[in-house]
Tab-separated table of C-alpha atoms and ligand atoms in Angstrom:
chain	number	residue	atom	x	y	z
A	1	LYS	CA	-15.621	-6.235	5.477
A	2	ARG	CA	-13.432	-6.888	8.538
A	3	ILE	CA	-9.945	-5.447	9.120
A	4	ALA	CA	-7.208	-6.579	11.513
A	5	ILE	CA	-4.466	-4.021	12.220
A	6	PHE	CA	-0.986	-5.042	13.398
A	7	ALA	CA	1.031	-2.297	15.142
A	8	SER	CA	4.119	-2.232	17.359
A	9	GLY	CA	4.309	1.389	18.404
A	10	SER	CA	2.283	4.455	19.253
A	11	GLY	CA	-0.488	3.472	16.822
A	12	SER	CA	-1.412	6.878	15.437
A	13	ASN	CA	-2.111	5.228	12.075
A	14	ALA	CA	-4.231	2.514	13.680
A	15	GLU	CA	-6.157	5.233	15.513
A	16	LYS	CA	-6.841	7.220	12.345
A	17	ILE	CA	-8.007	4.059	10.593
A	18	GLY	CA	-10.256	3.141	13.524
A	19	GLU	CA	-11.745	6.647	13.593
A	20	TYR	CA	-12.263	6.679	9.804
A	21	PHE	CA	-14.314	3.454	9.836
A	22	ALA	CA	-15.995	3.994	13.242
A	23	GLU	CA	-19.376	4.992	11.820
A	24	ARG	CA	-19.348	2.586	8.863
A	25	SER	CA	-21.673	-0.413	8.879
A	26	ASP	CA	-19.983	-2.104	5.877
A	27	VAL	CA	-16.432	-2.013	7.262
A	28	GLN	CA	-15.217	-2.802	10.756
A	29	VAL	CA	-11.796	-2.677	12.408
A	30	THR	CA	-12.367	-6.000	14.161
A	31	LEU	CA	-9.028	-6.490	15.886
A	32	ILE	CA	-5.855	-4.644	16.717
A	33	LEU	CA	-2.870	-6.899	17.367
A	34	THR	CA	0.507	-5.960	18.823
A	35	ASN	CA	3.748	-7.672	19.828
A	36	ASN	CA	4.520	-4.924	22.335
A	37	PRO	CA	2.684	-4.931	25.698
A	38	LYS	CA	3.797	-1.316	26.193
A	39	ALA	CA	2.650	-0.095	22.786
A	40	GLY	CA	0.696	3.155	22.753
A	41	VAL	CA	-1.649	1.524	20.263
A	42	ILE	CA	-3.233	-0.446	23.152
A	43	GLN	CA	-4.634	2.705	24.792
A	44	ARG	CA	-5.726	4.102	21.454
A	45	ALA	CA	-7.593	0.869	20.650
A	46	ARG	CA	-9.278	0.910	24.084
A	47	LYS	CA	-10.509	4.462	23.431
A	48	LEU	CA	-12.022	3.250	20.152
A	49	HIS	CA	-13.494	0.114	21.807
A	50	ILE	CA	-11.541	-2.102	19.412
A	51	PRO	CA	-10.447	-5.476	20.869
A	52	VAL	CA	-6.677	-5.747	21.357
A	53	VAL	CA	-4.566	-8.902	21.183
A	54	VAL	CA	-1.038	-8.782	22.617
A	55	PHE	CA	1.226	-11.627	21.501
A	56	ASP	CA	4.932	-12.453	21.861
A	57	ARG	CA	7.401	-13.465	19.178
A	58	THR	CA	7.101	-17.192	19.914
A	59	ILE	CA	3.344	-17.138	19.382
A	60	PHE	CA	3.739	-14.998	16.267
A	61	TYR	CA	6.327	-17.199	14.617
A	62	GLU	CA	4.472	-20.376	15.539
A	63	THR	CA	1.748	-18.582	13.561
A	64	ASP	CA	-1.032	-21.204	13.855
A	65	LYS	CA	-2.691	-19.476	16.839
A	66	ILE	CA	-2.590	-16.092	15.104
A	67	LEU	CA	-3.868	-17.633	11.892
A	68	ASP	CA	-6.750	-19.378	13.713
A	69	LEU	CA	-7.687	-16.119	15.436
A	70	LEU	CA	-7.721	-14.194	12.138
A	71	THR	CA	-9.673	-16.940	10.371
A	72	ASN	CA	-12.198	-17.303	13.193
A	73	SER	CA	-12.596	-13.517	13.218
A	74	LYS	CA	-13.378	-13.697	9.474
A	75	ILE	CA	-10.742	-11.068	8.687
A	76	ASP	CA	-10.798	-9.864	5.065
A	77	LEU	CA	-7.772	-7.551	5.131
A	78	ILE	CA	-4.671	-7.361	7.311
A	79	VAL	CA	-3.216	-3.855	7.708
A	80	LEU	CA	0.334	-3.405	9.004
A	81	ALA	CA	0.619	0.046	10.556
A	82	GLY	CA	4.022	0.488	12.102
A	83	PHE	CA	4.490	-3.225	12.720
A	84	MET	CA	8.150	-4.059	13.313
A	85	MET	CA	8.282	-7.809	12.799
A	86	LEU	CA	8.894	-9.784	9.619
A	87	ILE	CA	5.670	-11.548	8.616
A	88	PRO	CA	5.981	-15.377	8.579
A	89	ALA	CA	5.491	-16.834	5.100
A	90	LYS	CA	2.576	-18.948	6.356
A	91	LEU	CA	0.684	-15.773	7.278
A	92	VAL	CA	1.499	-13.997	4.014
A	93	GLU	CA	0.376	-17.082	2.057
A	94	ALA	CA	-2.922	-17.214	3.961
A	95	PHE	CA	-3.745	-13.631	2.894
A	96	PRO	CA	-2.610	-13.259	-0.744
A	97	GLU	CA	-3.201	-9.655	-1.893
A	98	ARG	CA	-5.057	-9.189	1.406
A	99	MET	CA	-2.228	-7.838	3.531
A	100	ILE	CA	-0.988	-4.250	3.125
A	101	ASN	CA	1.767	-2.219	4.762
A	102	ILE	CA	2.672	1.429	4.993
A	103	HIS	CA	6.306	2.419	4.633
A	104	PRO	CA	7.382	5.957	5.590
A	105	ALA	CA	9.466	6.563	2.474
A	106	LEU	CA	9.276	6.404	-1.335
A	107	LEU	CA	10.083	2.715	-1.990
A	108	PRO	CA	12.194	1.221	-3.452
A	109	LYS	CA	14.394	3.909	-1.919
A	110	PHE	CA	15.017	3.678	1.840
A	111	GLY	CA	13.378	0.263	2.180
A	112	GLY	CA	14.358	-3.180	3.341
A	113	LYS	CA	15.673	-4.618	6.548
A	114	GLY	CA	16.358	-2.197	9.342
A	115	MET	CA	14.819	0.684	7.426
A	116	TYR	CA	11.927	1.544	9.691
A	117	GLY	CA	10.699	4.354	11.907
A	118	SER	CA	13.176	7.147	12.596
A	119	PHE	CA	16.054	5.292	10.853
A	120	VAL	CA	14.329	5.994	7.571
A	121	HIS	CA	14.020	9.727	8.212
A	122	GLU	CA	17.632	9.931	9.409
A	123	ALA	CA	18.778	8.260	6.182
A	124	VAL	CA	16.626	10.618	4.076
A	125	VAL	CA	18.144	13.674	5.801
A	126	ALA	CA	21.673	12.243	5.581
A	127	SER	CA	21.195	11.688	1.845
A	128	LYS	CA	20.079	15.324	1.444
A	129	GLU	CA	16.930	14.167	-0.371
A	130	LYS	CA	14.735	16.992	-1.696
A	131	GLU	CA	11.588	14.917	-1.103
A	132	SER	CA	10.321	11.941	0.851
A	133	GLY	CA	6.870	10.408	1.198
A	134	ILE	CA	4.852	7.295	1.916
A	135	THR	CA	4.376	3.994	0.159
A	136	ILE	CA	1.390	1.711	0.718
A	137	HIS	CA	1.996	-1.739	-0.748
A	138	PHE	CA	0.870	-5.353	-0.649
A	139	VAL	CA	3.040	-7.540	1.562
A	140	ASN	CA	4.954	-10.542	0.290
A	141	GLN	CA	7.707	-12.625	1.830
A	142	HIS	CA	10.326	-10.102	0.811
A	143	TYR	CA	9.197	-7.422	3.227
A	144	ASP	CA	9.028	-4.041	1.443
A	145	GLU	CA	8.906	-5.469	-2.098
A	146	GLY	CA	5.188	-6.168	-2.622
A	147	ASN	CA	3.207	-4.421	-5.384
A	148	ILE	CA	2.838	-0.722	-4.707
A	149	ILE	CA	-0.768	0.479	-4.235
A	150	PHE	CA	-0.226	4.179	-3.487
A	151	GLN	CA	2.590	6.682	-3.110
A	152	THR	CA	2.630	10.399	-2.397
A	153	SER	CA	5.528	12.714	-1.617
A	154	CYS	CA	6.349	15.827	0.365
A	155	GLU	CA	9.128	18.386	0.077
A	156	ILE	CA	12.125	18.084	2.402
A	157	LEU	CA	13.886	21.335	3.240
A	158	GLU	CA	17.619	21.502	3.899
A	159	THR	CA	16.758	22.764	7.370
A	160	ASP	CA	14.492	19.773	8.140
A	161	SER	CA	15.612	17.445	10.942
A	162	PRO	CA	14.624	13.740	10.942
A	163	ASP	CA	11.838	14.691	13.366
A	164	ASP	CA	10.597	17.373	10.975
A	165	VAL	CA	10.543	14.738	8.232
A	166	ALA	CA	8.708	12.308	10.552
A	167	ASP	CA	6.054	14.960	11.249
A	168	LYS	CA	5.504	15.585	7.536
A	169	ILE	CA	5.339	11.835	6.838
A	170	HIS	CA	2.861	11.198	9.651
A	171	LEU	CA	0.589	13.894	8.224
A	172	LEU	CA	0.636	12.172	4.827
A	173	GLU	CA	-0.018	8.765	6.430
A	174	HIS	CA	-2.961	9.978	8.459
A	175	LYS	CA	-4.418	11.769	5.453
A	176	HIS	CA	-4.132	8.936	2.940
A	177	PHE	CA	-3.908	5.499	4.616
A	178	PRO	CA	-7.592	5.147	5.683
A	179	LYS	CA	-8.845	6.169	2.224
A	180	VAL	CA	-6.446	3.785	0.444
A	181	ILE	CA	-7.592	0.931	2.725
A	182	ASP	CA	-11.213	1.792	1.849
A	183	GLU	CA	-10.341	1.573	-1.868
A	184	VAL	CA	-8.513	-1.759	-1.438
A	185	LEU	CA	-11.524	-3.157	0.453
A	186	SER	CA	-13.964	-2.144	-2.286
A	187	GLY	CA	-11.678	-3.924	-4.765
A	188	LEU	CA	-11.854	-7.223	-2.842
A	189	ASN	CA	-14.328	-9.720	-4.247
B	201	GRF	C1	4.724	5.094	10.706
B	201	GRF	O1	5.536	6.166	10.278
B	201	GRF	C2	4.836	3.966	9.730
B	201	GRF	O2	5.015	4.357	8.388
B	201	GRF	C3	6.093	3.285	10.213
B	201	GRF	O3	6.029	3.324	11.615
B	201	GRF	C4	5.275	4.485	11.980
B	201	GRF	C5	4.166	4.023	12.869
B	201	GRF	O4	3.630	5.120	13.501
B	201	GRF	N1	6.133	1.915	9.723
B	201	GRF	P1	2.324	4.874	14.411
B	201	GRF	O5	2.650	3.750	15.381
B	201	GRF	O6	1.177	4.511	13.479
B	201	GRF	O7	2.104	6.199	15.098
């Protein structure tokens, strides 16, 4: 099975996924794609010898070139790992139940437009939530509303800052995301 990972930022999730599957002969992280030429994920991909594709918004929203690349690369599953752009419908439709995303909160709470990265953790702290967590879900045209695959939570202390929450969330992501991807892959026909 072949995975393509889309990331816009530091890429710690992409790195953990790449490391998890590095020795596997039945699963390969074939491509890492990013919209951000300065993304930390580029260096992490290089270290893992995973090919990187950097694209800009025009290319992405024209979609055909990206779609051809993914099809020619025989990608079975698209993984969004900290990818900050809305996925064009054409791309979602080409990968039905074969595109998953990780959201750093317990959807449906703290989801939707603009709720990404540190904004989520700031909102969780501002709402004095006693817990937060991660949600791994299939992607559909409505962003964070696809069917939920996996969720797990962590305790939030009153003394926790948004950065403290981010640290706890990253730990959960790194621990669970690769395994959940493995399970989704074994469920694909
Ligand atoms: C993760 O917290 C992910 O849930 C969110 O963006 C962050 C990406 O972190 N969508 P990284 O780029 O994988 O380090």
